[in-house]
mmCIF file of C-alpha atoms in Angstrom:
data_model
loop_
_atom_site.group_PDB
_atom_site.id
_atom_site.type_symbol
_atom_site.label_atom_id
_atom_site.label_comp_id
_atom_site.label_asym_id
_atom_site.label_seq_id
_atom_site.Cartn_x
_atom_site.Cartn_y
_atom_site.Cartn_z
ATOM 1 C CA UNK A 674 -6.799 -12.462 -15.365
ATOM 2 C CA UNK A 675 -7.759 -8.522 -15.490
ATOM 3 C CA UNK A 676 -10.941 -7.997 -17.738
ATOM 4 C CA UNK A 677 -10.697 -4.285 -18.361
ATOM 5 C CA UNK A 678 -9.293 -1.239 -17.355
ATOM 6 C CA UNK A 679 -12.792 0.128 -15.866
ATOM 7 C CA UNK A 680 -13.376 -3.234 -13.765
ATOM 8 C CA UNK A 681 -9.609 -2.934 -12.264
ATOM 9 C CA UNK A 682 -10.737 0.538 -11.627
ATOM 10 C CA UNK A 683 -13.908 -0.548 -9.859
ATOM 11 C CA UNK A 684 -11.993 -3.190 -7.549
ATOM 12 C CA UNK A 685 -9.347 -0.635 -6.624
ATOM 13 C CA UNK A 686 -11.817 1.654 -5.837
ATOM 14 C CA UNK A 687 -13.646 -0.860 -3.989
ATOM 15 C CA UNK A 688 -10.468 -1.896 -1.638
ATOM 16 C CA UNK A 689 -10.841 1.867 -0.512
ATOM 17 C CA UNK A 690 -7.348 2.639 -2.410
ATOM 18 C CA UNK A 691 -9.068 5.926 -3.785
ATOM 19 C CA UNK A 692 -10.333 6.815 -1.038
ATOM 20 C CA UNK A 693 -7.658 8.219 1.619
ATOM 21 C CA UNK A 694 -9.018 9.263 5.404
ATOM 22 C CA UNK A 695 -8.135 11.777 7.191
ATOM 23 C CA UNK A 696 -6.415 10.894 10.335
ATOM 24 C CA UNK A 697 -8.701 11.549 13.538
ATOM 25 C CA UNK A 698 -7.058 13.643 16.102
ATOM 26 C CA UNK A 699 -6.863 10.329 18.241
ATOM 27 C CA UNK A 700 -4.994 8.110 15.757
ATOM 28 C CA UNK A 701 -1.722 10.758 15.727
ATOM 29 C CA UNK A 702 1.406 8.743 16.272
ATOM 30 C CA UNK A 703 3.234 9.139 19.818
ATOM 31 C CA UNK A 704 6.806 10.861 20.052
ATOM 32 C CA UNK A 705 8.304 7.114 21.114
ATOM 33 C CA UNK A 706 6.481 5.449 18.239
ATOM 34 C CA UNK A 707 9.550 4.505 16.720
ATOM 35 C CA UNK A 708 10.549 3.114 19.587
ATOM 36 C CA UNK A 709 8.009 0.653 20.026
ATOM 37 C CA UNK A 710 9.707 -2.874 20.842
ATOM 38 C CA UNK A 711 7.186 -5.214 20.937
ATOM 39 C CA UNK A 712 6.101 -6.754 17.128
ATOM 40 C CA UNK A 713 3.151 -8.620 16.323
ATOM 41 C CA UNK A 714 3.399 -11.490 13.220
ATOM 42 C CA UNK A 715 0.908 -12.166 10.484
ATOM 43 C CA UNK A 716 1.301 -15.508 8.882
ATOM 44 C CA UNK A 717 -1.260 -16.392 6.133
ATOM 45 C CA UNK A 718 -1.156 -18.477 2.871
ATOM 46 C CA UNK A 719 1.913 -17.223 1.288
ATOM 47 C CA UNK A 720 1.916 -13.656 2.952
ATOM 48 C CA UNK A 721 3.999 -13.488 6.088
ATOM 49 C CA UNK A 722 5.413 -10.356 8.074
ATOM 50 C CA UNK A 723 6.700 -8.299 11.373
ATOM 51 C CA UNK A 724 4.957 -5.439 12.391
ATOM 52 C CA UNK A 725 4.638 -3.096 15.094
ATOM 53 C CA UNK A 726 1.854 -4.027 17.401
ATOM 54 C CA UNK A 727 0.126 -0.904 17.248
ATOM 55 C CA UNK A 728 -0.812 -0.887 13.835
ATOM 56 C CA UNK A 729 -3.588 -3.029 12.852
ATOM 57 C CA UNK A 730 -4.076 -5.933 10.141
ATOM 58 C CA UNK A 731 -6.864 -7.268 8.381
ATOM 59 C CA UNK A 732 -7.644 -9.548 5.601
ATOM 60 C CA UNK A 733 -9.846 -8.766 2.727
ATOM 61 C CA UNK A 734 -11.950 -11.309 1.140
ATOM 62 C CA UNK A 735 -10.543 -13.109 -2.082
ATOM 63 C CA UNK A 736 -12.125 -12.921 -5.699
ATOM 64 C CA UNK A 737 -11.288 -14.401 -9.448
ATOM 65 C CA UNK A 738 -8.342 -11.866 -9.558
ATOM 66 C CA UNK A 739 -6.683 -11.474 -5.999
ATOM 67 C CA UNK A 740 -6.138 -14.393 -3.926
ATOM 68 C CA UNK A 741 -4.969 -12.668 -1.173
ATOM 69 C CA UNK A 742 -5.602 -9.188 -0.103
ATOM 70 C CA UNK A 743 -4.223 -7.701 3.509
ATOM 71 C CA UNK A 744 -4.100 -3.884 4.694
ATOM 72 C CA UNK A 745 -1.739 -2.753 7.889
ATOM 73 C CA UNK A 746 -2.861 0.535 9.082
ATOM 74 C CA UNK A 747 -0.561 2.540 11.016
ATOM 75 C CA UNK A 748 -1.603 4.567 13.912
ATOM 76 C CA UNK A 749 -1.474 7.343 11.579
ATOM 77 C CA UNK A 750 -3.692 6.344 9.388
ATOM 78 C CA UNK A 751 -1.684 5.255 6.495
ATOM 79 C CA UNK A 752 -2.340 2.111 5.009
ATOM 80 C CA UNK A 753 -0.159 -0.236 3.297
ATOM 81 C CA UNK A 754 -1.850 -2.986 1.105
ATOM 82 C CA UNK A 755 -0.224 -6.385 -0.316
ATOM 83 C CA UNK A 756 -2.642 -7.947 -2.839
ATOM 84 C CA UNK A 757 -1.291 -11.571 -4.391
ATOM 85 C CA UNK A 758 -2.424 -12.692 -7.351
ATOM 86 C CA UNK A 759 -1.968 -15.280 -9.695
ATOM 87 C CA UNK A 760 1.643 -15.594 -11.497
ATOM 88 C CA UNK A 761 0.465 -14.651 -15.142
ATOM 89 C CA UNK A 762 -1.467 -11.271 -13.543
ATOM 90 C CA UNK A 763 0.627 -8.225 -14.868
ATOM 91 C CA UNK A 764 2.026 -6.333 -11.796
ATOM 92 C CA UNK A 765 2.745 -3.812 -14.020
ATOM 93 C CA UNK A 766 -0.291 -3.117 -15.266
ATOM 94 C CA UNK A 767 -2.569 -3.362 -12.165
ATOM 95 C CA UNK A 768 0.026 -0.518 -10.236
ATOM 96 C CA UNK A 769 -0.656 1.402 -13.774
ATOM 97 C CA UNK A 770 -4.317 1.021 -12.967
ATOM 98 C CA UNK A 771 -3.993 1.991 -9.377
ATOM 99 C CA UNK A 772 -2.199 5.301 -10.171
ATOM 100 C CA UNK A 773 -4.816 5.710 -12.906
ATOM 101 C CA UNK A 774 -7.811 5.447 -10.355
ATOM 102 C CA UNK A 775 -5.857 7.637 -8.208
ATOM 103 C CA UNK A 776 -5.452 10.569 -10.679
ATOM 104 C CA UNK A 777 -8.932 9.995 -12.200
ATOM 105 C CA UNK A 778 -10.294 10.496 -8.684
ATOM 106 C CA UNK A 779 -8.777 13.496 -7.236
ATOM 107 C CA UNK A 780 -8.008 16.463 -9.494
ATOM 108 C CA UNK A 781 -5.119 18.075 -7.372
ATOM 109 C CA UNK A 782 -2.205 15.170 -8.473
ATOM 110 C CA UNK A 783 1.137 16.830 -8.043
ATOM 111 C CA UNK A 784 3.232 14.561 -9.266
ATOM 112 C CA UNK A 785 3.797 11.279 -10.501
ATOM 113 C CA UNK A 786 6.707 9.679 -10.941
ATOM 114 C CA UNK A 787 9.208 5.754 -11.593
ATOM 115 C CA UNK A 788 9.360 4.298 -8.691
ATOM 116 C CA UNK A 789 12.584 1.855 -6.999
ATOM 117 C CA UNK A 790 13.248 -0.023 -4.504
ATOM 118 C CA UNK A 791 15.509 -2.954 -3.973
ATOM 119 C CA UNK A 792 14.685 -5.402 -1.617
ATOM 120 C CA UNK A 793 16.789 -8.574 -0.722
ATOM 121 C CA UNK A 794 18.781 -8.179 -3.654
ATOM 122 C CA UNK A 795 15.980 -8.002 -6.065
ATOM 123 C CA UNK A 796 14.568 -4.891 -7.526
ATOM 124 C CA UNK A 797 10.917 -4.118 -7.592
ATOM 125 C CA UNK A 798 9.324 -1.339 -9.926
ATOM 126 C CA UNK A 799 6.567 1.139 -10.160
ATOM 127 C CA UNK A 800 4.997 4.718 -9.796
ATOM 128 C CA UNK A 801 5.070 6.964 -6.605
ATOM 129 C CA UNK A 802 2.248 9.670 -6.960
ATOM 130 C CA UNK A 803 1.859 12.405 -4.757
ATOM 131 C CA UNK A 804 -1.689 14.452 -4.592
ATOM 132 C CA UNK A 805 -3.320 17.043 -2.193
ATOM 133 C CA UNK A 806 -6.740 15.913 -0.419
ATOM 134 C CA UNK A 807 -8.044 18.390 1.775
ATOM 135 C CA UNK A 808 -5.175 20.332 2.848
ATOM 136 C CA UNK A 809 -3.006 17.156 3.393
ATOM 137 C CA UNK A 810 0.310 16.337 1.100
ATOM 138 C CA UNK A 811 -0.562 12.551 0.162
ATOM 139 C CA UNK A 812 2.169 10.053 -0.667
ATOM 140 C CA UNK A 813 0.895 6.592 -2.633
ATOM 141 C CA UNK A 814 3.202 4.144 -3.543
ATOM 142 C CA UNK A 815 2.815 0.773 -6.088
ATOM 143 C CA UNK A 816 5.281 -1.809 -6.784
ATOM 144 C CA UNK A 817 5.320 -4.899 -7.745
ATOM 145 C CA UNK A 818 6.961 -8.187 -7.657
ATOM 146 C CA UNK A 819 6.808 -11.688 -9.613
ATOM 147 C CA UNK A 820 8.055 -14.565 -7.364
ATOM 148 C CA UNK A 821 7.087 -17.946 -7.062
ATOM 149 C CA UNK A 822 3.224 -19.147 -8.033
ATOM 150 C CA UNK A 823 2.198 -15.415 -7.271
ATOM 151 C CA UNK A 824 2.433 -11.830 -8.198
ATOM 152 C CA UNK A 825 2.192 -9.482 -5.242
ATOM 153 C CA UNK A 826 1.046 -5.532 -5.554
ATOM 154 C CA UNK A 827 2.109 -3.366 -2.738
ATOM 155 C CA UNK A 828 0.164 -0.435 -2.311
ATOM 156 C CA UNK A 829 1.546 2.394 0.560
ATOM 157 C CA UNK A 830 -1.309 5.199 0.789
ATOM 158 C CA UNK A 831 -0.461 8.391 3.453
ATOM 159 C CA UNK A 832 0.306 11.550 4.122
ATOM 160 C CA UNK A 833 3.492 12.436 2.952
ATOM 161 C CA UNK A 834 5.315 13.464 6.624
ATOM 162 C CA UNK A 835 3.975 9.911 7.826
ATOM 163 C CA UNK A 836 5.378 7.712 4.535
ATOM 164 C CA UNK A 837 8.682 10.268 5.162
ATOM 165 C CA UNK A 838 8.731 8.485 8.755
ATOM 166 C CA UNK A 839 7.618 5.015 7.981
ATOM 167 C CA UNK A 840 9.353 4.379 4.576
ATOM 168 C CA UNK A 841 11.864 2.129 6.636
ATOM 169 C CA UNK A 842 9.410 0.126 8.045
ATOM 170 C CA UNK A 843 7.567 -0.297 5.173
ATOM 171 C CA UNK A 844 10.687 -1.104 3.170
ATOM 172 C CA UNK A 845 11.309 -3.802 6.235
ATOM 173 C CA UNK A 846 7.631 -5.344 6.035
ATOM 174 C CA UNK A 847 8.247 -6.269 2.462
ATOM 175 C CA UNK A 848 11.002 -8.542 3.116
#
């Protein structure tokens, strides 16, 4: 289970959630991104997904609390983050303590706000949060979902015109 507020706050910080990047000028999405045809297929433990094959994947090692951590990175530079833990973890709370490492980290938060989504019929809960780093709009999003012997987190992290373009496929890779 979660210990305290300040050691979630120490493992998001440690999974890089706080800590957005800037985009290099070589990581800029294409004009036929969207179109891209061919998909790539991660299939570990209990996590499986599509995803376009020019974003990248990688697994995180596993501690007491996560079992399972894995980060897609768009060509962009935005990141989207699955962490599964145990059943009895509280989804709930650990998005609460991502927004709250978030807003404790960078002083220009804009807004924060309920977050919903409904995937395959079921409906999945938390906070989107929207803060300026460097001169750069940023979009995170955390929800959460109970299912099974696991709780999963989903953390999106990006700048706002790239979530606005990749919500969709986001919203598909959750499925």
């Amino acid at each position: 289970g979660l210990n305290s507020n300040s050691q979630m706050s120490e493992r998001i910080k440690s999974h890089g959630l706080t800590q957005y990047r800037h985009p290099d000028s070589t990581s800029h999405p294409t004009e036929n991104q969207e179109e891209t045809s061919m998909i790539n297929t991660y299939s570990e433990g209990s996590i499986q997904f599509i995803y376009p094959e020019n974003w990248k994947v990688s697994d995180e090692d596993v501690n007491e609390d996560t079992w399972q951590t894995v980060t897609l990175e768009s060509p962009g530079g935005a990141e989207w983050t699955i962490y599964r833990h145990p059943v009895d973890a509280d989804g709930q709370q650990i998005c609460a303590d991502v927004i709250e490492a978030i807003t404790t980290e960078y002083s220009m938060v804009d807004e924060s706000n309920d977050y919903q989504t409904q995937i395959d019929g079921q409906v999945l809960e938390g906070t989107q949060l929207f803060f300026y780093f460097l001169d750069l709009l940023v979009t995170v999003v955390c929800y959460c979902i109970t299912t099974g012997d696991s709780t999963y987190v989903f953390v999106y992290q990006g700048e706002n015109r790239e979530y606005d373009e990749n919500e969709e496929v986001i919203r598909a890779l959750t499925l």
